[in-house]
Tab-separated table of C-alpha atoms in Angstrom:
chain	number	residue	atom	x	y	z
A	1	MET	CA	113.180	98.399	136.897
A	2	ASP	CA	109.953	99.549	135.358
A	3	THR	CA	107.156	97.437	136.812
A	4	GLN	CA	104.283	99.449	135.306
A	5	LYS	CA	101.763	97.224	133.579
A	6	PRO	CA	101.134	97.899	129.908
A	7	ALA	CA	97.830	99.432	128.933
A	8	SER	CA	94.989	97.027	128.729
A	9	PRO	CA	93.840	95.977	125.277
A	10	ALA	CA	90.584	97.759	125.762
A	11	PHE	CA	92.287	101.023	126.501
A	12	GLY	CA	94.558	100.645	123.597
A	13	LEU	CA	91.612	99.917	121.253
A	14	SER	CA	89.852	102.936	122.544
A	15	ARG	CA	92.889	105.060	121.972
A	16	GLN	CA	93.226	103.788	118.459
A	17	GLU	CA	89.546	104.528	117.729
A	18	ARG	CA	90.195	108.086	118.899
A	19	ILE	CA	93.111	108.398	116.461
A	20	LEU	CA	90.844	107.202	113.617
A	21	ASP	CA	88.129	109.644	114.759
A	22	GLU	CA	90.633	112.566	114.488
A	23	LEU	CA	91.751	111.331	111.041
A	24	ARG	CA	88.165	111.258	109.762
A	25	ARG	CA	87.593	114.702	111.090
A	26	SER	CA	90.662	116.463	109.661
A	27	GLY	CA	92.203	114.082	107.157
A	28	SER	CA	95.643	114.016	108.787
A	29	VAL	CA	97.111	113.906	112.274
A	30	ARG	CA	100.501	114.620	113.891
A	31	VAL	CA	102.129	112.472	116.520
A	32	SER	CA	102.961	115.409	118.771
A	33	GLU	CA	99.369	116.691	118.749
A	34	LEU	CA	97.922	113.249	119.435
A	35	SER	CA	100.406	112.757	122.339
A	36	LYS	CA	98.901	115.874	124.061
A	37	LEU	CA	95.282	115.026	123.171
A	38	LEU	CA	95.513	111.371	124.470
A	39	SER	CA	97.903	112.197	127.309
A	40	VAL	CA	100.322	109.446	126.341
A	41	ALA	CA	103.922	109.358	125.149
A	42	GLU	CA	104.712	110.001	121.579
A	43	LEU	CA	106.213	106.495	121.307
A	44	THR	CA	102.869	105.030	122.302
A	45	VAL	CA	101.161	107.069	119.521
A	46	ARG	CA	103.715	105.874	116.961
A	47	ARG	CA	103.083	102.272	117.969
A	48	ASP	CA	99.295	102.802	117.598
A	49	ILE	CA	99.793	104.406	114.139
A	50	SER	CA	102.015	101.533	113.039
A	51	SER	CA	99.452	99.035	114.219
A	52	LEU	CA	96.644	100.817	112.314
A	53	ALA	CA	98.886	101.089	109.222
A	54	ASP	CA	99.555	97.360	109.319
A	55	ARG	CA	95.881	96.778	109.310
A	56	GLY	CA	95.403	99.122	106.265
A	57	LEU	CA	93.339	101.659	108.230
A	58	LEU	CA	95.672	104.653	107.680
A	59	THR	CA	98.881	105.676	105.961
A	60	ARG	CA	101.997	106.576	107.920
A	61	VAL	CA	103.759	109.803	106.931
A	62	HIS	CA	106.676	111.605	108.499
A	63	GLY	CA	105.518	112.907	111.926
A	64	GLY	CA	101.992	111.527	111.753
A	65	ALA	CA	99.399	109.844	109.519
A	66	THR	CA	96.869	110.440	106.885
A	67	LEU	CA	93.695	108.634	105.956
A	68	ARG	CA	94.143	105.545	103.890
A	69	SER	CA	93.715	106.036	100.187
A	70	ARG	CA	93.274	103.458	97.507
A	71	LEU	CA	95.950	105.384	95.655
A	72	ASP	CA	98.411	104.006	98.279
A	73	ALA	CA	100.457	101.193	96.828
A	74	THR	CA	99.812	97.809	98.362
A	75	VAL	CA	100.998	94.295	97.712
A	76	PRO	CA	97.908	91.960	97.582
A	77	ARG	CA	98.072	88.911	99.832
A	78	ALA	CA	98.058	85.544	98.067
A	79	GLY	CA	94.518	84.605	97.171
A	80	ALA	CA	93.152	88.026	98.189
A	81	ILE	CA	90.291	89.429	96.072
A	82	ALA	CA	90.969	93.010	94.849
A	83	GLU	CA	88.670	95.513	96.532
A	84	THR	CA	86.565	97.663	94.091
A	85	PRO	CA	85.865	101.185	95.141
A	86	LEU	CA	82.303	102.406	95.242
A	87	PHE	CA	83.087	105.229	92.797
A	88	ARG	CA	86.190	106.499	91.037
A	89	ILE	CA	86.284	110.292	91.122
A	90	GLY	CA	88.791	112.328	89.175
A	91	MET	CA	90.100	115.613	90.645
A	92	VAL	CA	92.079	118.200	88.735
A	93	VAL	CA	93.503	121.168	90.647
A	94	PRO	CA	95.726	124.085	89.450
A	95	SER	CA	98.388	123.747	92.200
A	96	LEU	CA	99.828	121.294	94.670
A	97	THR	CA	101.803	123.714	96.669
A	98	TYR	CA	99.605	126.582	97.870
A	99	TYR	CA	96.018	126.676	99.106
A	100	TRP	CA	94.971	123.501	97.283
A	101	PRO	CA	96.685	120.817	99.495
A	102	GLN	CA	94.096	121.453	102.177
A	103	ILE	CA	91.225	121.125	99.762
A	104	ILE	CA	92.732	117.868	98.502
A	105	ILE	CA	93.029	116.533	102.100
A	106	GLY	CA	89.307	117.288	102.763
A	107	ALA	CA	88.299	115.643	99.402
A	108	ARG	CA	90.486	112.611	100.081
A	109	ALA	CA	89.015	112.082	103.544
A	110	ALA	CA	85.461	112.221	102.272
A	111	ALA	CA	86.189	109.902	99.346
A	112	THR	CA	87.997	107.366	101.596
A	113	THR	CA	85.185	107.412	104.208
A	114	SER	CA	82.654	106.584	101.457
A	115	GLY	CA	84.779	103.806	100.058
A	116	SER	CA	85.471	105.739	96.816
A	117	GLN	CA	88.749	106.374	95.042
A	118	LEU	CA	90.000	109.887	94.477
A	119	ILE	CA	92.326	110.119	91.401
A	120	LEU	CA	94.257	113.336	91.511
A	121	ARG	CA	95.873	115.259	88.644
A	122	ALA	CA	97.701	118.590	88.875
A	123	ALA	CA	97.405	121.192	86.164
A	124	SER	CA	98.378	124.831	85.916
A	125	TYR	CA	96.140	127.859	85.888
A	126	SER	CA	96.025	127.646	82.142
A	127	ALA	CA	92.643	126.658	80.612
A	128	ALA	CA	94.398	124.651	77.930
A	129	ASP	CA	96.435	122.635	80.380
A	130	GLN	CA	93.412	122.056	82.544
A	131	ARG	CA	91.605	120.711	79.508
A	132	ARG	CA	94.493	118.410	78.695
A	133	GLN	CA	94.559	116.895	82.130
A	134	ILE	CA	90.831	116.465	82.330
A	135	THR	CA	90.728	114.847	78.864
A	136	SER	CA	93.497	112.394	79.939
A	137	LEU	CA	91.517	111.362	82.974
A	138	ILE	CA	88.215	110.934	81.093
A	139	GLU	CA	89.893	108.887	78.315
A	140	SER	CA	90.993	106.376	80.884
A	141	GLY	CA	87.384	105.216	80.683
A	142	TYR	CA	86.794	104.318	84.371
A	143	LEU	CA	85.794	107.634	85.973
A	144	HIS	CA	82.260	108.018	87.505
A	145	GLY	CA	82.587	111.746	88.134
A	146	LEU	CA	84.860	114.759	88.022
A	147	ILE	CA	85.878	117.491	90.411
A	148	VAL	CA	87.660	120.396	88.935
A	149	ALA	CA	88.894	123.888	89.607
A	150	PRO	CA	88.913	125.315	86.064
A	151	ASP	CA	89.819	128.776	84.849
A	152	THR	CA	86.514	130.740	84.550
A	153	SER	CA	87.734	133.997	83.166
A	154	GLY	CA	87.852	135.334	79.516
A	155	PRO	CA	86.906	133.395	76.330
A	156	ASP	CA	89.107	130.379	77.169
A	157	GLY	CA	87.585	130.042	80.566
A	158	ILE	CA	84.027	130.337	79.319
A	159	ALA	CA	84.730	127.700	76.526
A	160	LEU	CA	86.163	125.428	79.180
A	161	LEU	CA	83.040	125.723	81.312
A	162	HIS	CA	80.753	124.997	78.321
A	163	TRP	CA	82.857	121.913	77.534
A	164	LEU	CA	82.671	120.708	81.123
A	165	ALA	CA	78.906	121.096	81.130
A	166	SER	CA	78.759	118.902	78.045
A	167	LEU	CA	80.684	115.919	79.475
A	168	PRO	CA	78.928	112.562	79.887
A	169	ILE	CA	79.840	112.369	83.531
A	170	PRO	CA	78.791	114.565	86.466
A	171	VAL	CA	81.086	117.597	87.073
A	172	VAL	CA	81.435	119.482	90.421
A	173	LEU	CA	83.457	122.652	90.574
A	174	ALA	CA	85.694	123.131	93.685
A	175	GLU	CA	86.412	126.635	94.840
A	176	ARG	CA	85.051	127.928	91.528
A	177	ARG	CA	81.606	128.857	90.184
A	178	ALA	CA	80.300	129.487	86.671
A	179	PRO	CA	78.985	132.996	85.929
A	180	SER	CA	75.201	132.993	86.251
A	181	SER	CA	74.855	134.516	82.823
A	182	LEU	CA	76.050	131.234	81.190
A	183	ALA	CA	73.012	129.279	82.639
A	184	LEU	CA	75.045	126.039	82.841
A	185	THR	CA	72.517	124.186	84.997
A	186	SER	CA	74.287	120.887	84.885
A	187	LEU	CA	77.336	122.120	86.837
A	188	GLU	CA	77.334	121.972	90.626
A	189	TRP	CA	79.919	123.470	92.958
A	190	ALA	CA	81.278	123.878	96.463
A	191	THR	CA	83.105	127.167	96.910
A	192	THR	CA	83.996	129.706	99.627
A	193	ASP	CA	81.770	132.805	99.599
A	194	HIS	CA	84.601	135.258	99.017
A	195	THR	CA	82.156	138.045	98.567
A	196	HIS	CA	81.030	137.586	102.122
A	197	GLY	CA	84.717	137.585	103.071
A	198	GLY	CA	85.182	141.066	101.669
A	199	ILE	CA	82.129	142.287	103.631
A	200	LEU	CA	83.503	140.659	106.794
A	201	ALA	CA	86.836	142.311	106.353
A	202	GLY	CA	85.230	145.758	105.932
A	203	GLU	CA	82.958	145.269	108.949
A	204	TYR	CA	85.844	144.064	111.149
A	205	LEU	CA	88.079	147.065	110.297
A	206	ALA	CA	85.137	149.415	110.809
A	207	SER	CA	84.427	147.831	114.224
A	208	LEU	CA	87.987	148.695	115.315
A	209	GLY	CA	87.367	152.319	114.397
A	210	HIS	CA	89.193	152.441	111.035
A	211	THR	CA	87.566	154.849	108.589
A	212	ARG	CA	90.265	155.116	105.902
A	213	VAL	CA	91.078	151.689	104.542
A	214	GLY	CA	92.545	150.161	101.425
A	215	ILE	CA	92.620	146.925	99.490
A	216	VAL	CA	95.392	145.057	97.544
A	217	THR	CA	94.403	142.048	95.466
A	218	SER	CA	96.127	139.625	93.111
A	219	ILE	CA	95.205	140.334	89.481
A	220	ASP	CA	95.989	136.656	88.606
A	221	SER	CA	93.534	135.165	91.190
A	222	PRO	CA	89.917	134.274	90.542
A	223	THR	CA	89.319	135.025	94.250
A	224	SER	CA	90.038	138.793	93.781
A	225	ALA	CA	86.816	139.596	91.902
A	226	PRO	CA	84.275	138.344	94.405
A	227	LEU	CA	86.420	139.523	97.376
A	228	ARG	CA	86.396	143.016	95.835
A	229	ARG	CA	82.631	142.954	95.302
A	230	GLY	CA	82.169	142.260	99.056
A	231	TRP	CA	84.714	144.876	100.056
A	232	GLU	CA	83.210	147.596	97.878
A	233	ARG	CA	79.759	146.819	99.267
A	234	ALA	CA	81.043	147.092	102.852
A	235	VAL	CA	82.946	150.399	102.156
A	236	GLN	CA	79.799	151.865	100.740
A	237	ASP	CA	77.332	150.611	103.329
A	238	LEU	CA	79.616	151.494	106.253
A	239	GLY	CA	80.684	154.945	104.983
A	240	LEU	CA	84.345	154.108	104.805
A	241	THR	CA	86.934	155.808	102.630
A	242	SER	CA	88.980	153.552	100.399
A	243	GLN	CA	91.496	155.627	98.368
A	244	VAL	CA	94.220	152.908	98.341
A	245	ASP	CA	93.095	150.337	95.657
A	246	GLN	CA	95.630	148.097	93.923
A	247	ASP	CA	95.153	144.973	91.797
A	248	LEU	CA	98.654	143.721	91.249
A	249	ALA	CA	100.282	140.807	89.380
A	250	LEU	CA	102.011	138.294	91.604
A	251	GLU	CA	105.275	139.002	89.899
A	252	ALA	CA	104.993	142.698	90.877
A	253	MET	CA	104.716	141.785	94.552
A	254	GLU	CA	107.348	138.972	94.625
A	255	GLY	CA	109.712	139.966	91.772
A	256	HIS	CA	112.832	142.100	91.656
A	257	ASP	CA	110.898	145.381	91.785
A	258	ARG	CA	108.849	144.410	94.840
A	259	ASP	CA	110.518	146.947	97.063
A	260	ASP	CA	109.526	149.803	94.741
A	261	VAL	CA	105.996	148.453	94.474
A	262	ILE	CA	105.544	148.151	98.227
A	263	ASN	CA	107.145	151.573	98.810
A	264	LEU	CA	104.677	153.169	96.432
A	265	LEU	CA	101.780	151.385	98.175
A	266	LEU	CA	102.898	152.656	101.616
A	267	SER	CA	103.441	156.149	100.147
A	268	GLN	CA	99.795	156.030	99.104
A	269	CYS	CA	98.804	154.913	102.537
A	270	ARG	CA	100.737	157.828	104.073
A	271	SER	CA	99.332	160.533	101.664
A	272	THR	CA	95.685	159.317	102.086
A	273	GLU	CA	96.039	158.750	105.865
A	274	THR	CA	94.913	155.207	105.273
A	275	THR	CA	95.165	153.200	108.559
A	276	ALA	CA	94.288	149.613	107.487
A	277	LEU	CA	94.862	147.366	104.445
A	278	LEU	CA	93.193	144.110	103.326
A	279	ILE	CA	95.735	142.230	101.238
A	280	HIS	CA	95.079	139.119	99.196
A	281	SER	CA	96.869	136.809	99.537
A	282	ASP	CA	98.675	136.433	102.795
A	283	ARG	CA	102.034	135.911	101.121
A	284	GLN	CA	101.812	139.449	99.858
A	285	ALA	CA	100.520	140.641	103.243
A	286	VAL	CA	103.584	139.193	104.949
A	287	LEU	CA	105.850	140.976	102.465
A	288	VAL	CA	104.087	144.322	102.934
A	289	GLN	CA	104.141	144.082	106.757
A	290	GLN	CA	107.825	142.952	106.738
A	291	TYR	CA	108.844	145.922	104.409
A	292	ALA	CA	106.791	148.382	106.405
A	293	ARG	CA	108.328	147.421	109.701
A	294	ASP	CA	111.815	147.396	108.264
A	295	ASN	CA	111.250	150.961	107.168
A	296	GLY	CA	109.932	152.388	110.504
A	297	TRP	CA	106.230	151.803	110.258
A	298	ASP	CA	104.510	150.776	113.501
A	299	VAL	CA	102.294	147.679	112.833
A	300	PRO	CA	99.602	147.724	113.943
A	301	ASP	CA	99.724	151.228	115.491
A	302	ARG	CA	100.363	153.093	112.312
A	303	LEU	CA	98.978	150.525	109.787
A	304	ALA	CA	96.712	147.518	110.517
A	305	ILE	CA	97.017	144.679	108.070
A	306	MET	CA	94.562	141.948	107.243
A	307	ALA	CA	95.312	138.973	104.995
A	308	TYR	CA	93.064	136.716	102.919
A	309	ASP	CA	93.867	132.997	102.641
A	310	ASP	CA	95.598	132.315	106.003
A	311	GLU	CA	98.215	129.958	104.699
A	312	VAL	CA	101.223	131.608	106.375
A	313	ALA	CA	99.755	134.739	108.023
A	314	GLU	CA	99.905	133.353	111.541
A	315	SER	CA	103.761	132.876	111.310
A	316	ALA	CA	104.426	136.572	110.528
A	317	GLU	CA	105.658	139.022	113.164
A	318	PRO	CA	103.321	140.149	114.473
A	319	PRO	CA	100.915	137.387	113.423
A	320	ILE	CA	98.601	138.752	110.805
A	321	THR	CA	94.881	139.022	111.195
A	322	ALA	CA	93.374	136.815	108.434
A	323	LEU	CA	90.186	135.550	106.820
A	324	ARG	CA	90.485	131.817	106.394
A	325	PRO	CA	88.532	130.072	103.688
A	326	PRO	CA	87.271	126.645	104.921
A	327	LYS	CA	89.617	124.798	102.525
A	328	GLN	CA	89.243	121.256	103.823
A	329	ASP	CA	85.493	121.592	103.916
A	330	VAL	CA	85.393	122.787	100.310
A	331	GLY	CA	87.042	119.575	99.323
A	332	ARG	CA	84.831	117.517	101.508
A	333	VAL	CA	81.581	119.121	100.329
A	334	ALA	CA	82.654	118.790	96.686
A	335	VAL	CA	83.030	115.106	97.116
A	336	GLU	CA	79.767	114.820	99.062
A	337	LEU	CA	77.967	116.707	96.202
A	338	MET	CA	79.519	114.292	93.701
A	339	LEU	CA	78.420	111.232	95.758
A	340	GLY	CA	74.918	112.641	96.106
A	341	ARG	CA	74.730	113.117	92.294
A	342	LEU	CA	76.099	109.620	91.585
A	343	THR	CA	73.732	107.911	93.937
A	344	GLY	CA	70.724	110.198	93.428
A	345	GLY	CA	70.843	110.216	89.616
A	346	PRO	CA	69.516	112.908	87.259
A	347	ALA	CA	66.338	113.441	89.223
A	348	ARG	CA	68.225	114.847	92.200
A	349	PRO	CA	67.986	118.661	92.408
A	350	ARG	CA	71.183	120.518	91.446
A	351	GLN	CA	73.115	121.971	94.459
A	352	ARG	CA	75.559	124.823	94.692
A	353	THR	CA	77.093	125.293	98.056
A	354	PHE	CA	78.800	128.447	99.484
A	355	LEU	CA	80.846	128.104	102.603
A	356	LEU	CA	81.806	131.128	104.747
A	357	PRO	CA	85.335	132.113	105.577
A	358	GLU	CA	86.360	132.519	109.191
A	359	LEU	CA	87.832	135.606	110.763
A	360	LYS	CA	91.116	135.067	112.706
A	361	PRO	CA	91.973	138.253	114.668
A	362	ARG	CA	95.626	138.556	115.538
A	363	GLY	CA	98.285	141.031	116.448
A	364	SER	CA	98.520	142.908	113.074
A	365	SER	CA	95.311	144.846	113.700
A	366	ALA	CA	94.471	147.476	116.287
A	367	THR	CA	91.883	150.011	117.285
A	368	PRO	CA	92.948	153.558	116.230
A	369	SER	CA	91.254	155.066	119.338
A	370	ALA	CA	93.321	152.776	121.578
A	371	ARG	CA	96.434	153.735	119.596
A	372	ASP	CA	95.762	157.436	119.964
A	373	ALA	CA	94.974	157.069	123.672
A	374	ALA	CA	98.322	155.348	124.204
A	375	VAL	CA	100.120	158.119	122.396
A	376	SER	CA	98.417	160.947	124.300
A	377	ALA	CA	98.768	159.294	127.719
A	378	PRO	CA	101.241	161.042	130.075
A	379	PRO	CA	104.379	159.112	130.798
A	380	VAL	CA	104.440	156.932	133.899
């Protein structure tokens, strides 16, 4: 018979406070990870999460928990007074499946911590659809501010930015920025410094000894232009040679003709003696690496691969070196900028925040000199 005494209330309370601290830090937690962190059984963690959920301090999800949101449905107690959020902040993003979920988690955590309500809407990458979703939110009549990730390219994107700048409520752009030529001083933003990411990629490959490098970007993505600016600056400043340069549509990399597209890319790498590629995004990087290995290319010995986004790059074989935008922090900072604007009023100076991506070296990159030494070494 198990005669072990249950944990004291003080220890249990301390453990639950630690769970809430982890939630505030990352926006979500997993039972398996908390079990290791707290050195307790997963069953104990599940009981703690259930207790915190019953008190309205978090939301249970499969395998873990997320921060409590006022979007979560609740049944008011008899005689209870409805809680009014500090601010209601609308958020419109172009996707709920790739890249953006982490930004939403960061935004939701910051809003919940401040006692504000985040009201989420999903649009597409179309400027017209984004405007429809934003209009619907504004016409509800109860928003204090708006966080958006609008299309910023072409006449439609420029028109959308001008319209956003004219709205009667504060607007913060998330993972977007308005061209400086538009001089839209009312708009604030929190975005990754993708230009710095391009520079960081070039410097990293050069530090490994690569001199002939290439870049592949997604023509459909607003990230590609600043990423390329940084890459081209690094190539020029570091004296690298970049003869492989592709800006491809997503359909070309993931459609029926993808094998032909990737084969042409690798043929260019072979003919130009290119030894390293930066590929945006990492879905495309995984496809290129997979095709290359299936067709006899040694990765990283013959071709090193870097990805940009780091959504699935770590799960490739070998794991792909990646530059990781600070997605959750982008969402968090966007909400913090909005809260600052709402509490500070018009006199508060406008802020535009750039966050730096993080380099994650993995097995898909290698030093050419180390590779050559291994090839020339006598057999043991």
